[in-house]
mmCIF file of C-alpha atoms in Angstrom:
data_model
loop_
_atom_site.group_PDB
_atom_site.id
_atom_site.type_symbol
_atom_site.label_atom_id
_atom_site.label_comp_id
_atom_site.label_asym_id
_atom_site.label_seq_id
_atom_site.Cartn_x
_atom_site.Cartn_y
_atom_site.Cartn_z
ATOM 1 C CA ASP A 1 -8.748 -10.253 -14.464
ATOM 2 C CA ALA A 2 -5.591 -11.501 -12.829
ATOM 3 C CA GLY A 3 -4.283 -9.224 -10.136
ATOM 4 C CA VAL A 4 -0.698 -8.731 -9.041
ATOM 5 C CA ILE A 5 0.864 -12.138 -8.510
ATOM 6 C CA GLN A 6 3.646 -12.679 -6.018
ATOM 7 C CA SER A 7 5.707 -15.732 -5.216
ATOM 8 C CA PRO A 8 6.488 -17.400 -2.999
ATOM 9 C CA ARG A 9 3.696 -16.697 -0.512
ATOM 10 C CA HIS A 10 5.895 -17.776 2.368
ATOM 11 C CA GLU A 11 9.651 -18.101 2.699
ATOM 12 C CA VAL A 12 11.591 -19.326 5.696
ATOM 13 C CA THR A 13 15.350 -19.391 5.477
ATOM 14 C CA GLU A 14 18.451 -19.087 7.583
ATOM 15 C CA MET A 15 20.336 -15.862 7.938
ATOM 16 C CA GLY A 16 23.055 -15.379 5.392
ATOM 17 C CA GLN A 17 21.094 -17.049 2.623
ATOM 18 C CA GLU A 18 20.039 -15.278 -0.534
ATOM 19 C CA VAL A 19 16.313 -14.594 -0.865
ATOM 20 C CA THR A 20 14.542 -13.784 -4.123
ATOM 21 C CA LEU A 21 10.974 -12.527 -4.207
ATOM 22 C CA ARG A 22 9.042 -12.396 -7.456
ATOM 23 C CA CYS A 23 6.250 -10.262 -8.805
ATOM 24 C CA LYS A 24 4.092 -10.235 -11.912
ATOM 25 C CA PRO A 25 2.249 -6.913 -12.240
ATOM 26 C CA ILE A 26 -1.181 -6.443 -13.745
ATOM 27 C CA SER A 27 -0.980 -6.587 -17.508
ATOM 28 C CA GLY A 28 -0.875 -3.090 -18.998
ATOM 29 C CA HIS A 29 0.375 -1.409 -15.844
ATOM 30 C CA ASN A 30 3.612 0.503 -16.318
ATOM 31 C CA SER A 31 4.543 1.295 -12.719
ATOM 32 C CA LEU A 32 5.651 -1.300 -10.184
ATOM 33 C CA PHE A 33 6.312 -0.841 -6.480
ATOM 34 C CA TRP A 34 7.934 -2.954 -3.775
ATOM 35 C CA TYR A 35 6.804 -2.390 -0.182
ATOM 36 C CA ARG A 36 7.734 -3.890 3.150
ATOM 37 C CA GLN A 37 5.208 -4.191 5.988
ATOM 38 C CA THR A 38 6.097 -4.684 9.647
ATOM 39 C CA MET A 39 4.176 -4.131 12.851
ATOM 40 C CA MET A 40 6.594 -1.458 13.963
ATOM 41 C CA ARG A 41 6.899 0.577 10.766
ATOM 42 C CA GLY A 42 3.739 -0.239 8.801
ATOM 43 C CA LEU A 43 3.913 -0.152 5.010
ATOM 44 C CA GLU A 44 7.138 1.308 3.646
ATOM 45 C CA LEU A 45 7.956 1.904 0.005
ATOM 46 C CA LEU A 46 11.269 0.311 -0.949
ATOM 47 C CA ILE A 47 11.558 1.049 -4.667
ATOM 48 C CA TYR A 48 9.438 1.789 -7.680
ATOM 49 C CA PHE A 49 9.854 1.314 -11.395
ATOM 50 C CA ASN A 50 8.273 3.098 -14.316
ATOM 51 C CA ASN A 51 8.436 1.425 -17.718
ATOM 52 C CA ASN A 52 10.875 -1.111 -16.234
ATOM 53 C CA VAL A 53 13.309 1.602 -15.110
ATOM 54 C CA PRO A 54 14.023 2.134 -11.396
ATOM 55 C CA ILE A 55 12.909 5.672 -10.586
ATOM 56 C CA ASP A 56 13.434 5.917 -6.849
ATOM 57 C CA ASP A 57 15.222 3.384 -4.664
ATOM 58 C CA SER A 58 15.700 5.665 -1.681
ATOM 59 C CA GLY A 59 13.579 3.368 0.441
ATOM 60 C CA MET A 60 15.864 0.377 -0.017
ATOM 61 C CA PRO A 61 17.321 -0.276 3.435
ATOM 62 C CA GLU A 62 20.889 -1.050 2.409
ATOM 63 C CA ASP A 63 23.081 -2.566 -0.240
ATOM 64 C CA ARG A 64 21.963 -6.058 0.671
ATOM 65 C CA PHE A 65 18.684 -5.251 -1.095
ATOM 66 C CA SER A 66 18.424 -5.069 -4.868
ATOM 67 C CA ALA A 67 15.522 -5.051 -7.309
ATOM 68 C CA LYS A 68 15.268 -5.633 -11.021
ATOM 69 C CA MET A 69 12.589 -5.432 -13.652
ATOM 70 C CA PRO A 70 13.886 -7.119 -16.798
ATOM 71 C CA ASN A 71 10.573 -6.736 -18.612
ATOM 72 C CA ALA A 72 7.089 -5.308 -18.186
ATOM 73 C CA SER A 73 5.675 -8.477 -16.697
ATOM 74 C CA PHE A 74 8.266 -9.473 -14.126
ATOM 75 C CA SER A 75 10.232 -8.034 -11.233
ATOM 76 C CA THR A 76 12.430 -9.449 -8.491
ATOM 77 C CA LEU A 77 13.488 -8.220 -5.087
ATOM 78 C CA LYS A 78 16.636 -9.856 -3.811
ATOM 79 C CA ILE A 79 18.183 -9.826 -0.354
ATOM 80 C CA GLN A 80 21.756 -11.074 -0.074
ATOM 81 C CA PRO A 81 22.820 -11.884 2.557
ATOM 82 C CA SER A 82 19.577 -12.010 4.524
ATOM 83 C CA GLU A 83 19.376 -11.069 8.211
ATOM 84 C CA PRO A 84 16.702 -11.735 10.869
ATOM 85 C CA ARG A 85 15.676 -8.056 10.851
ATOM 86 C CA ASP A 86 14.609 -8.473 7.231
ATOM 87 C CA SER A 87 11.692 -10.618 8.397
ATOM 88 C CA ALA A 88 8.506 -8.917 7.207
ATOM 89 C CA VAL A 89 5.754 -9.163 4.636
ATOM 90 C CA TYR A 90 6.894 -7.867 1.258
ATOM 91 C CA PHE A 91 4.266 -6.546 -1.120
ATOM 92 C CA CYS A 92 4.413 -5.761 -4.786
ATOM 93 C CA ALA A 93 1.957 -3.300 -6.301
ATOM 94 C CA SER A 94 1.347 -1.995 -9.799
ATOM 95 C CA SER A 95 -0.487 0.902 -11.366
ATOM 96 C CA LEU A 96 -0.950 2.716 -14.636
ATOM 97 C CA PHE A 97 0.797 6.055 -14.830
ATOM 98 C CA THR A 98 -0.220 8.369 -17.637
ATOM 99 C CA ARG A 99 1.386 11.708 -18.302
ATOM 100 C CA GLY A 100 -1.096 14.478 -18.999
ATOM 101 C CA LEU A 101 -0.768 17.275 -21.500
ATOM 102 C CA VAL A 102 -0.338 20.237 -19.164
ATOM 103 C CA ARG A 103 1.336 19.176 -15.886
ATOM 104 C CA GLN A 104 -1.601 16.945 -15.103
ATOM 105 C CA ASN A 105 -0.432 13.414 -14.522
ATOM 106 C CA SER A 106 -2.831 10.690 -13.635
ATOM 107 C CA ASN A 107 -2.600 9.202 -10.154
ATOM 108 C CA GLN A 108 -4.081 5.804 -10.859
ATOM 109 C CA PRO A 109 -4.482 3.732 -7.686
ATOM 110 C CA GLN A 110 -1.969 1.050 -6.890
ATOM 111 C CA HIS A 111 -3.155 -2.545 -6.775
ATOM 112 C CA PHE A 112 -1.388 -4.896 -4.402
ATOM 113 C CA GLY A 113 -0.453 -8.554 -4.508
ATOM 114 C CA ASP A 114 -1.029 -10.837 -1.530
ATOM 115 C CA GLY A 115 2.548 -10.494 -0.379
ATOM 116 C CA THR A 116 5.426 -12.773 0.568
ATOM 117 C CA ARG A 117 5.780 -13.492 4.269
ATOM 118 C CA LEU A 118 9.522 -13.726 4.858
ATOM 119 C CA SER A 119 11.045 -15.197 7.985
ATOM 120 C CA ILE A 120 14.802 -15.155 8.447
ATOM 121 C CA LEU A 121 15.969 -17.432 11.241
ATOM 122 C CA GLY B 1 9.248 12.348 5.573
ATOM 123 C CA GLN B 2 5.527 12.778 5.168
ATOM 124 C CA GLN B 3 3.413 11.284 7.914
ATOM 125 C CA LEU B 4 -0.226 10.426 8.168
ATOM 126 C CA ASN B 5 -2.046 10.283 11.480
ATOM 127 C CA GLN B 6 -4.813 7.719 11.286
ATOM 128 C CA SER B 7 -7.333 7.332 14.082
ATOM 129 C CA PRO B 8 -8.577 5.495 15.884
ATOM 130 C CA GLN B 9 -6.010 2.696 16.012
ATOM 131 C CA SER B 10 -8.729 0.195 16.851
ATOM 132 C CA MET B 11 -12.488 0.101 17.219
ATOM 133 C CA PHE B 12 -14.907 -2.343 18.799
ATOM 134 C CA ILE B 13 -18.499 -1.817 17.694
ATOM 135 C CA GLN B 14 -21.790 -3.650 17.702
ATOM 136 C CA GLU B 15 -23.127 -5.100 14.487
ATOM 137 C CA GLY B 16 -25.397 -2.577 12.815
ATOM 138 C CA GLU B 17 -23.596 0.476 14.133
ATOM 139 C CA ASP B 18 -21.955 3.073 11.937
ATOM 140 C CA VAL B 19 -18.182 3.514 11.955
ATOM 141 C CA SER B 20 -16.033 6.530 11.262
ATOM 142 C CA MET B 21 -12.252 6.787 10.934
ATOM 143 C CA ASN B 22 -10.037 9.547 9.643
ATOM 144 C CA CYS B 23 -6.575 10.545 8.547
ATOM 145 C CA THR B 24 -4.822 13.865 8.890
ATOM 146 C CA SER B 25 -1.532 15.133 7.584
ATOM 147 C CA SER B 26 0.655 18.181 7.839
ATOM 148 C CA SER B 27 1.185 17.949 4.083
ATOM 149 C CA ILE B 28 -1.175 18.448 1.177
ATOM 150 C CA PHE B 29 -2.066 15.419 -0.914
ATOM 151 C CA ASN B 30 -3.464 15.321 -4.434
ATOM 152 C CA THR B 31 -5.183 11.980 -3.971
ATOM 153 C CA TRP B 32 -6.570 10.141 -0.969
ATOM 154 C CA LEU B 33 -7.115 6.404 -1.022
ATOM 155 C CA TRP B 34 -8.729 4.001 1.398
ATOM 156 C CA TYR B 35 -7.655 0.347 1.476
ATOM 157 C CA LYS B 36 -8.687 -2.631 3.555
ATOM 158 C CA GLN B 37 -6.408 -5.508 4.458
ATOM 159 C CA ASP B 38 -7.446 -8.941 5.638
ATOM 160 C CA PRO B 39 -4.943 -11.193 7.433
ATOM 161 C CA GLY B 40 -2.554 -12.863 5.013
ATOM 162 C CA GLU B 41 -3.618 -10.721 2.095
ATOM 163 C CA GLY B 42 -2.527 -7.513 0.449
ATOM 164 C CA PRO B 43 -4.292 -4.156 0.740
ATOM 165 C CA VAL B 44 -7.405 -3.941 -1.410
ATOM 166 C CA LEU B 45 -8.555 -0.588 -2.745
ATOM 167 C CA LEU B 46 -11.951 0.536 -1.457
ATOM 168 C CA ILE B 47 -12.301 4.162 -2.526
ATOM 169 C CA ALA B 48 -10.150 6.682 -4.415
ATOM 170 C CA LEU B 49 -10.631 10.446 -4.030
ATOM 171 C CA TYR B 50 -9.093 12.878 -6.498
ATOM 172 C CA LYS B 51 -10.491 16.310 -5.695
ATOM 173 C CA ALA B 52 -10.701 18.431 -2.564
ATOM 174 C CA GLY B 53 -14.219 18.251 -1.169
ATOM 175 C CA GLU B 54 -15.057 15.109 -3.134
ATOM 176 C CA LEU B 55 -17.491 12.740 -1.430
ATOM 177 C CA THR B 56 -17.594 9.217 -2.838
ATOM 178 C CA SER B 57 -19.586 6.143 -1.884
ATOM 179 C CA ASN B 58 -18.998 2.456 -2.487
ATOM 180 C CA GLY B 59 -21.944 0.518 -1.103
ATOM 181 C CA ARG B 60 -22.050 1.087 2.639
ATOM 182 C CA LEU B 61 -18.737 2.944 2.527
ATOM 183 C CA THR B 62 -18.466 6.699 2.136
ATOM 184 C CA ALA B 63 -15.236 8.684 2.032
ATOM 185 C CA GLN B 64 -14.449 12.363 1.707
ATOM 186 C CA PHE B 65 -11.394 14.303 0.579
ATOM 187 C CA GLY B 66 -11.000 17.223 2.976
ATOM 188 C CA ILE B 67 -11.229 20.776 1.681
ATOM 189 C CA THR B 68 -7.758 21.596 2.986
ATOM 190 C CA ARG B 69 -6.389 18.495 1.157
ATOM 191 C CA LYS B 70 -4.746 17.478 4.419
ATOM 192 C CA ASP B 71 -7.379 15.068 5.667
ATOM 193 C CA SER B 72 -9.887 12.406 4.733
ATOM 194 C CA PHE B 73 -12.474 10.301 6.489
ATOM 195 C CA LEU B 74 -14.103 6.949 5.867
ATOM 196 C CA ASN B 75 -17.555 6.014 7.135
ATOM 197 C CA ILE B 76 -19.041 2.535 7.171
ATOM 198 C CA SER B 77 -22.766 2.371 7.739
ATOM 199 C CA ALA B 78 -24.676 -0.525 9.296
ATOM 200 C CA SER B 79 -21.561 -2.589 10.017
ATOM 201 C CA ILE B 80 -21.621 -6.351 9.542
ATOM 202 C CA PRO B 81 -19.226 -9.070 10.751
ATOM 203 C CA SER B 82 -17.458 -9.269 7.382
ATOM 204 C CA ASP B 83 -16.356 -5.635 7.787
ATOM 205 C CA VAL B 84 -13.769 -6.873 10.286
ATOM 206 C CA CYS B 85 -10.266 -6.112 9.012
ATOM 207 C CA ILE B 86 -7.658 -3.353 9.062
ATOM 208 C CA TYR B 87 -8.452 -0.161 7.164
ATOM 209 C CA PHE B 88 -5.657 2.020 5.830
ATOM 210 C CA CYS B 89 -5.720 5.517 4.453
ATOM 211 C CA ALA B 90 -3.082 6.569 1.953
ATOM 212 C CA GLY B 91 -2.174 9.970 0.625
ATOM 213 C CA GLN B 92 -0.606 10.502 -2.750
ATOM 214 C CA ARG B 93 1.337 13.613 -3.673
ATOM 215 C CA THR B 94 3.383 12.543 -6.648
ATOM 216 C CA PRO B 95 1.905 10.308 -9.336
ATOM 217 C CA ARG B 96 3.716 7.280 -8.051
ATOM 218 C CA GLN B 97 4.210 7.387 -4.307
ATOM 219 C CA LEU B 98 1.808 6.572 -1.510
ATOM 220 C CA THR B 99 2.158 7.440 2.144
ATOM 221 C CA PHE B 100 0.146 5.073 4.328
ATOM 222 C CA GLY B 101 -1.522 5.645 7.654
ATOM 223 C CA SER B 102 -0.892 3.209 10.487
ATOM 224 C CA GLY B 103 -4.263 1.514 10.069
ATOM 225 C CA THR B 104 -7.505 1.125 12.014
ATOM 226 C CA GLN B 105 -8.322 -2.373 13.254
ATOM 227 C CA LEU B 106 -12.091 -2.811 13.179
ATOM 228 C CA THR B 107 -13.853 -5.462 15.261
ATOM 229 C CA VAL B 108 -17.604 -5.965 14.865
ATOM 230 C CA LEU B 109 -19.331 -7.695 17.764
ATOM 231 C CA PRO B 110 -22.456 -9.742 17.046
#
C-alpha cells in the first residue's frame, strides 16, 4: 500500500520566495496533518484537516503560512514570503477518524510521509 | 500546552542488551503511541496503546500504557545494530492531535 507521499523531498530557496509543499494522504484517510520538525522544538503540529476542512490552524506560525486541501487526495502548505527561520523538515501525516455512537471516537494512529527538508537561504 | 517528558535523551548500549525508555506527562492521554524515526525519513509507528494498563508487544518491542494514563514505557529486548534510530513517544488526548516527546537517540555498539 502506498503511504503518505510528500514532494519535494528537498527544497532550497532564497528568502522572500514562495514555497509550496505538497502531500498526498493515504487513500481512505479523512484526516490530514502538517507538522514542522526542528532540533530546537521537535515535532510541532501546524494544522489539521478533517474531510478536507481545516479544523485547527492554531499551530500555524504566522500569516505567511497557509494550507489548503482542495480534495481528499491532495493538500498544500505554502509559505509566502519565506524566511531563513522557516528552515525545517515539514511532515504530512494522515489518519482515519471515525466518530463513535456514544462519545467514543476512534483515535486511529497517524501515518507520516518522509517529509520535505526546507532550507531558506 | 501539553508537554511530554521523554527519557533518556540518548542511550549507548552493547548489542544484545535490553533497552528501556519512558515518557511522562502532567496530563492524561487516551492513547499512547511509539514511533521510530530514521535519518531523512518520517516517523514510523511501532506500537499503539489504547487502554490504561495495556501491555502490547511487536516482536522484540514491548510497550505499556501506564495505569494513571500519564505515562508509558517502551522496552527493546536483545538489541541489534538496526535498532539504531530515534524513538519518539506521543500522547493523544483528542481524536486528532498528537503531542510528541523530544525523542530518545539509541546507539547500539557492536
